[in-house]
């Protein structure tokens, strides 16, 4: 992580950075279960109590509106008038808290177009941690001062390389505005993160030592990394990494983390750090701005809407239960995802349960999506197996143990 500073108790923004570091560094089941003061054990009890999986993090799109038009971003495919009302947001957060969730993460769209509501929610629910994935353009001194006062609100600033590569997708001037926001946060001692999407046009730069060290120098305490995914009918396959490029990113990010003791969560390649896919409540879930409750931010299928049901009822939906029953989707934790690595799995689950596409402006049938990524998945399977074969025995043993724990949680949740 960044500078060596004291870690306040949850839900402080610095505590969130520390918890992510602990998660990636957990060496065995005991250290996994004892994270965050035995939070996993509490979640296990809550799975039994509420008869559903209990998400530690809930991602919510308060709005689809955005002040940028990034290439390949699916937010542009949605109706930008879609918004979750403040009352619905407040209710969902209260229900998440009752279930035992710790973190409320806002995505979008550009969530800070609702920053007044976000500040109000963080103030109302001081016992939860809040953060927003943001392009950084709407971060100003007033907001940062409010964050410093609240202590339970932070941001993840989206950035995709130095000026040329970042502005290629995100628009001219967006790099400068993102860096300005980081400097403002650093001045006010806010522990923030970065969020980067790697694709064929930028992957070698965004995972370079020069760029990642630059982000650390700007004050970032940790980071999120996402491989570009061609979601929606107009998803650009040319931006998807091939198997060799993906393996390169996996190795380089892991080397950087180990060398610098710096936390970067690679959502594309970190299945071995947990029990594979962590969607549908076995880690987190996603609620879009129309209210559709989705397995994750990249899986745009649903059979429940939060405007019509409670969060608990959504977690018990036919689609979610069938999804959890199928987890993990591969014995190889480097192939955790049913969308990119095992596309036939998402076809089977969606067709079995009748879940519908939530990509409302250009809905994509699950079969069309699977056909689109089939070759990428097959090419990755061979390389992923070779990488997994080279895992140390203790790493394989650790992962098998975590899968047993996942199956135990599924039994408590009545998912099997």
Tab-separated table of C-alpha atoms in Angstrom:
chain	number	residue	atom	x	y	z
A	1	UNK	CA	0.000	0.000	0.000
A	2	UNK	CA	1.049	3.638	0.179
A	3	UNK	CA	2.713	5.362	3.095
A	4	UNK	CA	3.023	3.487	6.360
A	5	UNK	CA	0.320	5.018	8.544
A	6	UNK	CA	-1.870	3.825	11.389
A	7	UNK	CA	-4.977	1.895	10.317
A	8	UNK	CA	-8.133	3.227	12.001
A	9	UNK	CA	-11.055	0.953	12.778
A	10	UNK	CA	-13.727	0.138	10.194
A	11	UNK	CA	-15.332	1.974	8.378
A	12	UNK	CA	-12.469	4.461	7.857
A	13	UNK	CA	-11.209	4.847	4.269
A	14	UNK	CA	-7.728	3.705	5.319
A	15	UNK	CA	-9.224	0.580	6.890
A	16	UNK	CA	-10.727	-0.373	3.516
A	17	UNK	CA	-7.284	-0.249	1.890
A	18	UNK	CA	-5.900	-2.437	4.666
A	19	UNK	CA	-8.704	-5.003	4.380
A	20	UNK	CA	-8.060	-5.422	0.655
A	21	UNK	CA	-4.395	-6.003	1.396
A	22	UNK	CA	-5.270	-8.633	4.001
A	23	UNK	CA	-7.573	-10.426	1.572
A	24	UNK	CA	-4.935	-10.775	-1.144
A	25	UNK	CA	-2.324	-11.911	1.378
A	26	UNK	CA	-4.430	-14.495	3.251
A	27	UNK	CA	-2.338	-17.655	3.276
A	28	UNK	CA	-4.817	-20.252	4.501
A	29	UNK	CA	-8.398	-20.807	5.615
A	30	UNK	CA	-7.696	-19.590	9.140
A	31	UNK	CA	-6.282	-16.260	7.992
A	32	UNK	CA	-9.181	-15.928	5.521
A	33	UNK	CA	-11.793	-16.560	8.214
A	34	UNK	CA	-10.204	-14.148	10.680
A	35	UNK	CA	-10.114	-11.214	8.255
A	36	UNK	CA	-11.838	-8.067	9.517
A	37	UNK	CA	-12.341	-9.452	13.012
A	38	UNK	CA	-13.771	-12.824	11.953
A	39	UNK	CA	-16.107	-11.272	9.398
A	40	UNK	CA	-16.266	-14.457	7.308
A	41	UNK	CA	-17.589	-16.403	10.281
A	42	UNK	CA	-20.274	-13.756	10.847
A	43	UNK	CA	-21.189	-13.967	7.168
A	44	UNK	CA	-21.516	-17.734	7.449
A	45	UNK	CA	-23.951	-17.351	10.313
A	46	UNK	CA	-25.902	-14.722	8.385
A	47	UNK	CA	-26.120	-17.042	5.367
A	48	UNK	CA	-27.890	-19.536	7.620
A	49	UNK	CA	-30.006	-16.884	9.356
A	50	UNK	CA	-31.272	-15.166	6.188
A	51	UNK	CA	-31.262	-18.225	3.886
A	52	UNK	CA	-29.203	-16.496	1.218
A	53	UNK	CA	-25.643	-15.551	0.389
A	54	UNK	CA	-24.512	-12.408	2.185
A	55	UNK	CA	-22.480	-9.936	0.095
A	56	UNK	CA	-19.610	-8.128	1.751
A	57	UNK	CA	-19.785	-5.417	-0.916
A	58	UNK	CA	-22.823	-4.066	-2.749
A	59	UNK	CA	-22.215	-2.168	-6.000
A	60	UNK	CA	-24.950	0.282	-6.952
A	61	UNK	CA	-25.402	2.560	-9.960
A	62	UNK	CA	-27.240	5.600	-8.609
A	63	UNK	CA	-27.447	6.956	-12.168
A	64	UNK	CA	-26.608	6.037	-15.759
A	65	UNK	CA	-25.826	9.655	-16.614
A	66	UNK	CA	-22.198	10.555	-17.268
A	67	UNK	CA	-20.329	13.681	-18.278
A	68	UNK	CA	-17.875	11.697	-20.452
A	69	UNK	CA	-18.354	9.350	-23.415
A	70	UNK	CA	-15.616	6.724	-23.102
A	71	UNK	CA	-15.135	4.312	-25.978
A	72	UNK	CA	-16.401	0.832	-25.167
A	73	UNK	CA	-18.276	1.873	-22.001
A	74	UNK	CA	-21.691	0.265	-21.809
A	75	UNK	CA	-23.134	3.153	-19.791
A	76	UNK	CA	-23.633	4.931	-23.100
A	77	UNK	CA	-25.981	2.116	-24.165
A	78	UNK	CA	-28.366	2.855	-21.307
A	79	UNK	CA	-31.038	5.493	-20.889
A	80	UNK	CA	-29.165	8.266	-19.079
A	81	UNK	CA	-32.357	9.271	-17.294
A	82	UNK	CA	-32.274	6.011	-15.302
A	83	UNK	CA	-31.781	6.911	-11.640
A	84	UNK	CA	-32.442	5.159	-8.364
A	85	UNK	CA	-34.317	7.486	-6.036
A	86	UNK	CA	-32.702	8.548	-2.781
A	87	UNK	CA	-35.361	6.620	-0.829
A	88	UNK	CA	-34.636	3.414	-2.764
A	89	UNK	CA	-30.888	3.856	-2.263
A	90	UNK	CA	-31.397	4.433	1.455
A	91	UNK	CA	-33.646	1.368	1.758
A	92	UNK	CA	-31.268	-0.920	-0.132
A	93	UNK	CA	-28.312	0.251	1.956
A	94	UNK	CA	-30.283	-0.358	5.165
A	95	UNK	CA	-31.189	-3.863	3.944
A	96	UNK	CA	-27.573	-4.562	2.984
A	97	UNK	CA	-26.451	-3.484	6.438
A	98	UNK	CA	-29.001	-5.800	8.069
A	99	UNK	CA	-27.615	-8.712	6.042
A	100	UNK	CA	-24.098	-7.876	7.193
A	101	UNK	CA	-22.593	-6.026	4.222
A	102	UNK	CA	-19.632	-3.791	5.015
A	103	UNK	CA	-19.077	-1.731	1.891
A	104	UNK	CA	-21.331	0.210	-0.481
A	105	UNK	CA	-19.583	0.997	-3.764
A	106	UNK	CA	-21.154	3.334	-6.316
A	107	UNK	CA	-20.611	2.788	-10.020
A	108	UNK	CA	-22.397	4.147	-13.079
A	109	UNK	CA	-22.579	6.186	-15.238
A	110	UNK	CA	-20.684	8.764	-13.289
A	111	UNK	CA	-21.872	8.312	-9.699
A	112	UNK	CA	-20.603	11.713	-8.570
A	113	UNK	CA	-23.327	13.310	-10.655
A	114	UNK	CA	-25.270	12.320	-7.510
A	115	UNK	CA	-22.538	13.394	-5.090
A	116	UNK	CA	-24.866	15.326	-2.794
A	117	UNK	CA	-26.954	12.190	-2.285
A	118	UNK	CA	-23.824	10.055	-1.823
A	119	UNK	CA	-22.501	12.383	0.873
A	120	UNK	CA	-25.913	12.347	2.553
A	121	UNK	CA	-26.036	8.528	2.492
A	122	UNK	CA	-22.508	8.206	3.889
A	123	UNK	CA	-23.468	10.648	6.644
A	124	UNK	CA	-26.676	8.763	7.424
A	125	UNK	CA	-24.959	5.343	7.531
A	126	UNK	CA	-21.748	6.111	9.390
A	127	UNK	CA	-21.249	2.439	10.247
A	128	UNK	CA	-20.645	1.461	6.608
A	129	UNK	CA	-17.814	2.272	4.194
A	130	UNK	CA	-18.724	4.074	0.955
A	131	UNK	CA	-16.734	4.675	-2.218
A	132	UNK	CA	-17.389	5.701	-5.813
A	133	UNK	CA	-15.748	4.552	-9.050
A	134	UNK	CA	-15.352	7.939	-10.726
A	135	UNK	CA	-13.643	9.646	-13.635
A	136	UNK	CA	-12.534	12.298	-11.140
A	137	UNK	CA	-13.786	15.308	-13.075
A	138	UNK	CA	-16.417	16.215	-10.457
A	139	UNK	CA	-14.123	15.953	-7.433
A	140	UNK	CA	-13.715	19.447	-5.985
A	141	UNK	CA	-12.416	20.960	-2.765
A	142	UNK	CA	-15.867	21.020	-1.140
A	143	UNK	CA	-16.395	17.297	-1.736
A	144	UNK	CA	-12.916	16.377	-0.491
A	145	UNK	CA	-13.427	18.413	2.669
A	146	UNK	CA	-16.700	16.548	3.267
A	147	UNK	CA	-14.885	13.233	2.745
A	148	UNK	CA	-12.223	14.257	5.248
A	149	UNK	CA	-14.921	15.049	7.807
A	150	UNK	CA	-16.941	11.878	7.214
A	151	UNK	CA	-13.941	9.474	7.118
A	152	UNK	CA	-16.137	6.637	5.721
A	153	UNK	CA	-16.225	7.874	2.107
A	154	UNK	CA	-13.546	7.513	-0.567
A	155	UNK	CA	-13.152	7.158	-4.341
A	156	UNK	CA	-11.548	4.939	-6.968
A	157	UNK	CA	-10.347	7.174	-9.808
A	158	UNK	CA	-10.555	5.654	-13.278
A	159	UNK	CA	-7.373	6.100	-15.289
A	160	UNK	CA	-5.946	4.109	-18.185
A	161	UNK	CA	-2.365	5.161	-18.720
A	162	UNK	CA	-0.524	8.399	-19.212
A	163	UNK	CA	-2.146	11.243	-21.131
A	164	UNK	CA	-2.142	9.767	-24.657
A	165	UNK	CA	-3.443	6.312	-23.729
A	166	UNK	CA	-5.912	7.554	-21.126
A	167	UNK	CA	-7.422	10.240	-23.338
A	168	UNK	CA	-7.717	7.761	-26.237
A	169	UNK	CA	-10.758	6.184	-24.572
A	170	UNK	CA	-11.799	8.736	-21.996
A	171	UNK	CA	-11.516	11.986	-23.955
A	172	UNK	CA	-9.122	14.923	-24.175
A	173	UNK	CA	-8.256	16.492	-20.840
A	174	UNK	CA	-9.502	13.588	-18.729
A	175	UNK	CA	-5.980	12.569	-17.642
A	176	UNK	CA	-5.198	16.039	-16.311
A	177	UNK	CA	-8.472	16.161	-14.407
A	178	UNK	CA	-7.907	12.721	-12.873
A	179	UNK	CA	-4.418	13.720	-11.674
A	180	UNK	CA	-5.773	17.009	-10.295
A	181	UNK	CA	-8.345	15.030	-8.270
A	182	UNK	CA	-5.634	12.711	-6.908
A	183	UNK	CA	-3.514	15.633	-5.789
A	184	UNK	CA	-6.484	17.202	-4.025
A	185	UNK	CA	-7.246	13.946	-2.197
A	186	UNK	CA	-3.604	13.538	-1.201
A	187	UNK	CA	-3.509	17.079	0.209
A	188	UNK	CA	-6.463	16.193	2.476
A	189	UNK	CA	-4.961	12.825	3.526
A	190	UNK	CA	-7.732	10.732	1.930
A	191	UNK	CA	-6.719	7.137	1.220
A	192	UNK	CA	-8.083	6.605	-2.293
A	193	UNK	CA	-7.667	3.987	-4.974
A	194	UNK	CA	-7.301	3.910	-8.734
A	195	UNK	CA	-9.320	1.873	-11.200
A	196	UNK	CA	-7.771	0.883	-14.501
A	197	UNK	CA	-9.191	-1.023	-17.451
A	198	UNK	CA	-6.534	-2.791	-19.491
A	199	UNK	CA	-7.125	-3.566	-23.168
A	200	UNK	CA	-5.123	-4.113	-26.355
A	201	UNK	CA	-4.285	-0.424	-26.763
A	202	UNK	CA	-2.888	0.223	-23.282
A	203	UNK	CA	-2.119	-3.008	-21.397
A	204	UNK	CA	1.653	-2.761	-21.645
A	205	UNK	CA	1.638	0.791	-20.231
A	206	UNK	CA	-0.938	0.557	-17.425
A	207	UNK	CA	0.842	-2.376	-15.797
A	208	UNK	CA	4.326	-0.931	-16.229
A	209	UNK	CA	6.434	-0.053	-13.207
A	210	UNK	CA	6.635	3.549	-14.419
A	211	UNK	CA	2.870	4.036	-14.528
A	212	UNK	CA	1.972	2.144	-11.354
A	213	UNK	CA	4.710	3.899	-9.406
A	214	UNK	CA	3.432	7.202	-10.787
A	215	UNK	CA	-0.011	6.452	-9.320
A	216	UNK	CA	1.569	5.632	-5.973
A	217	UNK	CA	3.434	8.922	-6.050
A	218	UNK	CA	0.131	10.734	-6.642
A	219	UNK	CA	-1.121	9.260	-3.364
A	220	UNK	CA	-3.020	6.104	-4.372
A	221	UNK	CA	-3.120	3.496	-1.625
A	222	UNK	CA	-4.374	0.579	-3.720
A	223	UNK	CA	-5.888	-0.177	-7.094
A	224	UNK	CA	-8.477	-2.127	-9.064
A	225	UNK	CA	-7.612	-3.626	-12.444
A	226	UNK	CA	-10.214	-4.871	-14.934
A	227	UNK	CA	-9.751	-6.564	-18.279
A	228	UNK	CA	-11.905	-4.986	-20.984
A	229	UNK	CA	-15.025	-7.059	-21.681
A	230	UNK	CA	-17.137	-6.684	-24.842
A	231	UNK	CA	-20.492	-6.251	-23.116
A	232	UNK	CA	-23.481	-5.355	-25.323
A	233	UNK	CA	-24.082	-5.842	-29.039
A	234	UNK	CA	-21.606	-3.087	-29.861
A	235	UNK	CA	-18.845	-4.378	-27.578
A	236	UNK	CA	-15.497	-4.012	-29.326
A	237	UNK	CA	-13.743	-7.390	-29.570
A	238	UNK	CA	-10.606	-5.683	-30.867
A	239	UNK	CA	-10.012	-4.237	-27.391
A	240	UNK	CA	-10.029	-7.691	-25.714
A	241	UNK	CA	-6.657	-9.129	-24.758
A	242	UNK	CA	-5.661	-12.387	-26.381
A	243	UNK	CA	-4.522	-15.267	-24.192
A	244	UNK	CA	-0.815	-14.397	-24.318
A	245	UNK	CA	-1.503	-10.755	-23.458
A	246	UNK	CA	-3.730	-11.750	-20.561
A	247	UNK	CA	-1.049	-14.064	-19.174
A	248	UNK	CA	1.484	-11.239	-19.461
A	249	UNK	CA	-0.782	-8.909	-17.462
A	250	UNK	CA	-1.387	-11.589	-14.830
A	251	UNK	CA	2.343	-12.151	-14.277
A	252	UNK	CA	3.364	-8.486	-14.389
A	253	UNK	CA	0.707	-7.322	-11.911
A	254	UNK	CA	1.498	-10.172	-9.548
A	255	UNK	CA	5.221	-9.398	-9.734
A	256	UNK	CA	4.581	-5.723	-9.029
A	257	UNK	CA	2.397	-6.502	-6.013
A	258	UNK	CA	4.992	-8.827	-4.542
A	259	UNK	CA	7.938	-6.548	-5.261
A	260	UNK	CA	6.387	-3.384	-3.833
A	261	UNK	CA	3.965	-4.820	-1.263
A	262	UNK	CA	1.238	-2.813	-3.007
A	263	UNK	CA	-2.391	-3.888	-3.246
A	264	UNK	CA	-3.910	-4.212	-6.714
A	265	UNK	CA	-7.018	-6.370	-7.091
A	266	UNK	CA	-7.022	-7.873	-10.586
A	267	UNK	CA	-10.669	-8.815	-11.125
A	268	UNK	CA	-9.781	-10.701	-14.311
A	269	UNK	CA	-7.074	-12.943	-12.881
A	270	UNK	CA	-7.357	-13.149	-9.084
A	271	UNK	CA	-9.750	-16.089	-8.756
A	272	UNK	CA	-7.046	-18.033	-6.956
A	273	UNK	CA	-6.986	-15.415	-4.199
A	274	UNK	CA	-10.540	-16.359	-3.199
A	275	UNK	CA	-12.717	-19.214	-4.448
A	276	UNK	CA	-13.092	-18.198	-8.075
A	277	UNK	CA	-16.111	-16.104	-9.062
A	278	UNK	CA	-17.346	-13.924	-6.189
A	279	UNK	CA	-20.586	-12.733	-7.824
A	280	UNK	CA	-24.269	-13.124	-6.752
A	281	UNK	CA	-23.581	-12.370	-3.111
A	282	UNK	CA	-20.621	-14.652	-2.468
A	283	UNK	CA	-18.530	-11.513	-2.182
A	284	UNK	CA	-20.522	-8.885	-3.994
A	285	UNK	CA	-23.391	-8.133	-6.393
A	286	UNK	CA	-24.481	-5.255	-8.609
A	287	UNK	CA	-27.651	-3.157	-8.873
A	288	UNK	CA	-27.991	-1.014	-11.994
A	289	UNK	CA	-29.670	2.384	-12.208
A	290	UNK	CA	-32.922	0.823	-13.414
A	291	UNK	CA	-32.968	-1.364	-10.304
A	292	UNK	CA	-32.047	-4.693	-11.921
A	293	UNK	CA	-30.107	-6.866	-9.477
A	294	UNK	CA	-27.238	-8.481	-11.393
A	295	UNK	CA	-24.573	-11.050	-10.438
A	296	UNK	CA	-21.804	-8.518	-11.059
A	297	UNK	CA	-21.149	-5.332	-12.985
A	298	UNK	CA	-20.143	-7.348	-16.076
A	299	UNK	CA	-23.041	-9.820	-16.144
A	300	UNK	CA	-26.076	-8.015	-17.515
A	301	UNK	CA	-28.791	-10.582	-16.823
A	302	UNK	CA	-31.350	-10.550	-14.045
A	303	UNK	CA	-34.706	-11.856	-12.839
A	304	UNK	CA	-35.266	-9.382	-9.978
A	305	UNK	CA	-35.637	-5.620	-9.671
A	306	UNK	CA	-34.918	-3.798	-6.425
A	307	UNK	CA	-37.855	-1.443	-7.008
A	308	UNK	CA	-40.161	-4.458	-6.712
A	309	UNK	CA	-38.456	-6.748	-4.189
A	310	UNK	CA	-36.196	-6.486	-1.148
A	311	UNK	CA	-32.479	-7.155	-1.378
A	312	UNK	CA	-33.004	-10.367	0.556
A	313	UNK	CA	-35.640	-11.542	-1.931
A	314	UNK	CA	-33.376	-10.668	-4.866
A	315	UNK	CA	-30.559	-12.738	-3.362
A	316	UNK	CA	-32.981	-15.665	-3.148
A	317	UNK	CA	-34.108	-15.331	-6.771
A	318	UNK	CA	-34.184	-18.391	-9.013
A	319	UNK	CA	-31.397	-16.958	-11.190
A	320	UNK	CA	-29.123	-16.105	-8.264
A	321	UNK	CA	-29.603	-19.484	-6.597
A	322	UNK	CA	-28.848	-21.344	-9.834
A	323	UNK	CA	-25.775	-19.151	-10.385
A	324	UNK	CA	-24.438	-19.834	-6.884
A	325	UNK	CA	-25.146	-23.534	-7.214
A	326	UNK	CA	-22.880	-23.612	-10.284
A	327	UNK	CA	-19.986	-21.811	-8.564
A	328	UNK	CA	-17.074	-22.354	-8.919
A	329	UNK	CA	-17.277	-22.549	-12.701
A	330	UNK	CA	-13.927	-24.248	-13.175
A	331	UNK	CA	-11.491	-26.254	-11.033
A	332	UNK	CA	-8.855	-23.867	-12.359
A	333	UNK	CA	-9.121	-20.588	-10.391
A	334	UNK	CA	-7.490	-18.738	-13.291
A	335	UNK	CA	-10.706	-19.410	-15.233
A	336	UNK	CA	-13.234	-18.126	-12.686
A	337	UNK	CA	-15.659	-16.149	-14.852
A	338	UNK	CA	-18.783	-17.540	-16.559
A	339	UNK	CA	-18.839	-14.524	-18.874
A	340	UNK	CA	-15.284	-14.618	-20.272
A	341	UNK	CA	-13.810	-17.987	-19.296
A	342	UNK	CA	-16.750	-20.437	-19.266
A	343	UNK	CA	-19.447	-18.810	-21.440
A	344	UNK	CA	-21.507	-21.981	-21.831
A	345	UNK	CA	-22.113	-21.821	-18.080
A	346	UNK	CA	-23.888	-18.451	-18.282
A	347	UNK	CA	-25.921	-19.723	-21.247
A	348	UNK	CA	-27.112	-22.728	-19.226
A	349	UNK	CA	-27.993	-20.663	-16.144
A	350	UNK	CA	-29.830	-17.891	-17.994
A	351	UNK	CA	-31.833	-20.278	-20.152
A	352	UNK	CA	-32.667	-22.528	-17.205
A	353	UNK	CA	-33.982	-19.665	-15.066
A	354	UNK	CA	-35.464	-17.327	-17.640
A	355	UNK	CA	-33.294	-14.376	-16.641
A	356	UNK	CA	-33.423	-11.522	-19.124
A	357	UNK	CA	-30.844	-9.163	-20.584
A	358	UNK	CA	-30.644	-5.872	-18.695
A	359	UNK	CA	-28.658	-4.161	-21.438
A	360	UNK	CA	-31.786	-2.273	-22.346
A	361	UNK	CA	-30.686	-0.044	-25.247
A	362	UNK	CA	-29.181	-2.964	-27.202
A	363	UNK	CA	-30.108	-6.206	-25.398
A	364	UNK	CA	-27.877	-9.133	-26.222
A	365	UNK	CA	-29.072	-12.722	-26.064
A	366	UNK	CA	-26.896	-14.884	-23.889
A	367	UNK	CA	-26.208	-17.224	-26.806
A	368	UNK	CA	-25.037	-14.340	-28.992
A	369	UNK	CA	-22.758	-13.150	-26.201
A	370	UNK	CA	-21.287	-16.613	-25.618
A	371	UNK	CA	-20.625	-17.099	-29.338
A	372	UNK	CA	-18.803	-13.761	-29.421
A	373	UNK	CA	-16.295	-14.671	-26.665
A	374	UNK	CA	-16.060	-18.445	-27.326
A	375	UNK	CA	-12.690	-18.285	-29.090
A	376	UNK	CA	-11.193	-16.014	-26.407
A	377	UNK	CA	-12.277	-18.458	-23.701
A	378	UNK	CA	-10.889	-21.502	-25.527
A	379	UNK	CA	-7.551	-19.828	-26.211
A	380	UNK	CA	-7.209	-18.831	-22.559
A	381	UNK	CA	-8.058	-22.317	-21.254
A	382	UNK	CA	-4.796	-23.882	-22.433
A	383	UNK	CA	-2.560	-21.110	-21.121
A	384	UNK	CA	-4.478	-20.863	-17.836
A	385	UNK	CA	-3.985	-24.582	-17.273
A	386	UNK	CA	-0.258	-24.253	-17.856
A	387	UNK	CA	-0.089	-21.351	-15.391
A	388	UNK	CA	-2.078	-23.308	-12.805
A	389	UNK	CA	0.108	-26.394	-13.229
A	390	UNK	CA	3.053	-24.240	-12.164
A	391	UNK	CA	1.345	-23.067	-8.972
A	392	UNK	CA	3.114	-24.081	-5.739
A	393	UNK	CA	1.386	-26.986	-3.992
A	394	UNK	CA	0.494	-24.804	-1.015
A	395	UNK	CA	-1.300	-22.363	-3.344
A	396	UNK	CA	-3.368	-25.156	-4.887
A	397	UNK	CA	-4.132	-26.584	-1.449
A	398	UNK	CA	-5.211	-23.165	-0.196
A	399	UNK	CA	-7.591	-22.692	-3.102
A	400	UNK	CA	-9.151	-26.157	-2.698
A	401	UNK	CA	-9.755	-25.358	0.963
A	402	UNK	CA	-11.478	-22.082	0.090
A	403	UNK	CA	-13.740	-23.901	-2.368
A	404	UNK	CA	-14.754	-26.261	0.436
A	405	UNK	CA	-15.626	-23.210	2.500
A	406	UNK	CA	-17.675	-21.840	-0.408
A	407	UNK	CA	-19.608	-25.110	-0.594
A	408	UNK	CA	-20.216	-24.904	3.149
A	409	UNK	CA	-21.681	-21.412	2.722
A	410	UNK	CA	-23.873	-22.671	-0.125
A	411	UNK	CA	-25.252	-25.336	2.197
A	412	UNK	CA	-25.977	-22.731	4.883
A	413	UNK	CA	-27.702	-20.537	2.284
A	414	UNK	CA	-29.852	-23.485	1.076
A	415	UNK	CA	-28.309	-23.193	-2.382
A	416	UNK	CA	-27.505	-26.886	-2.715
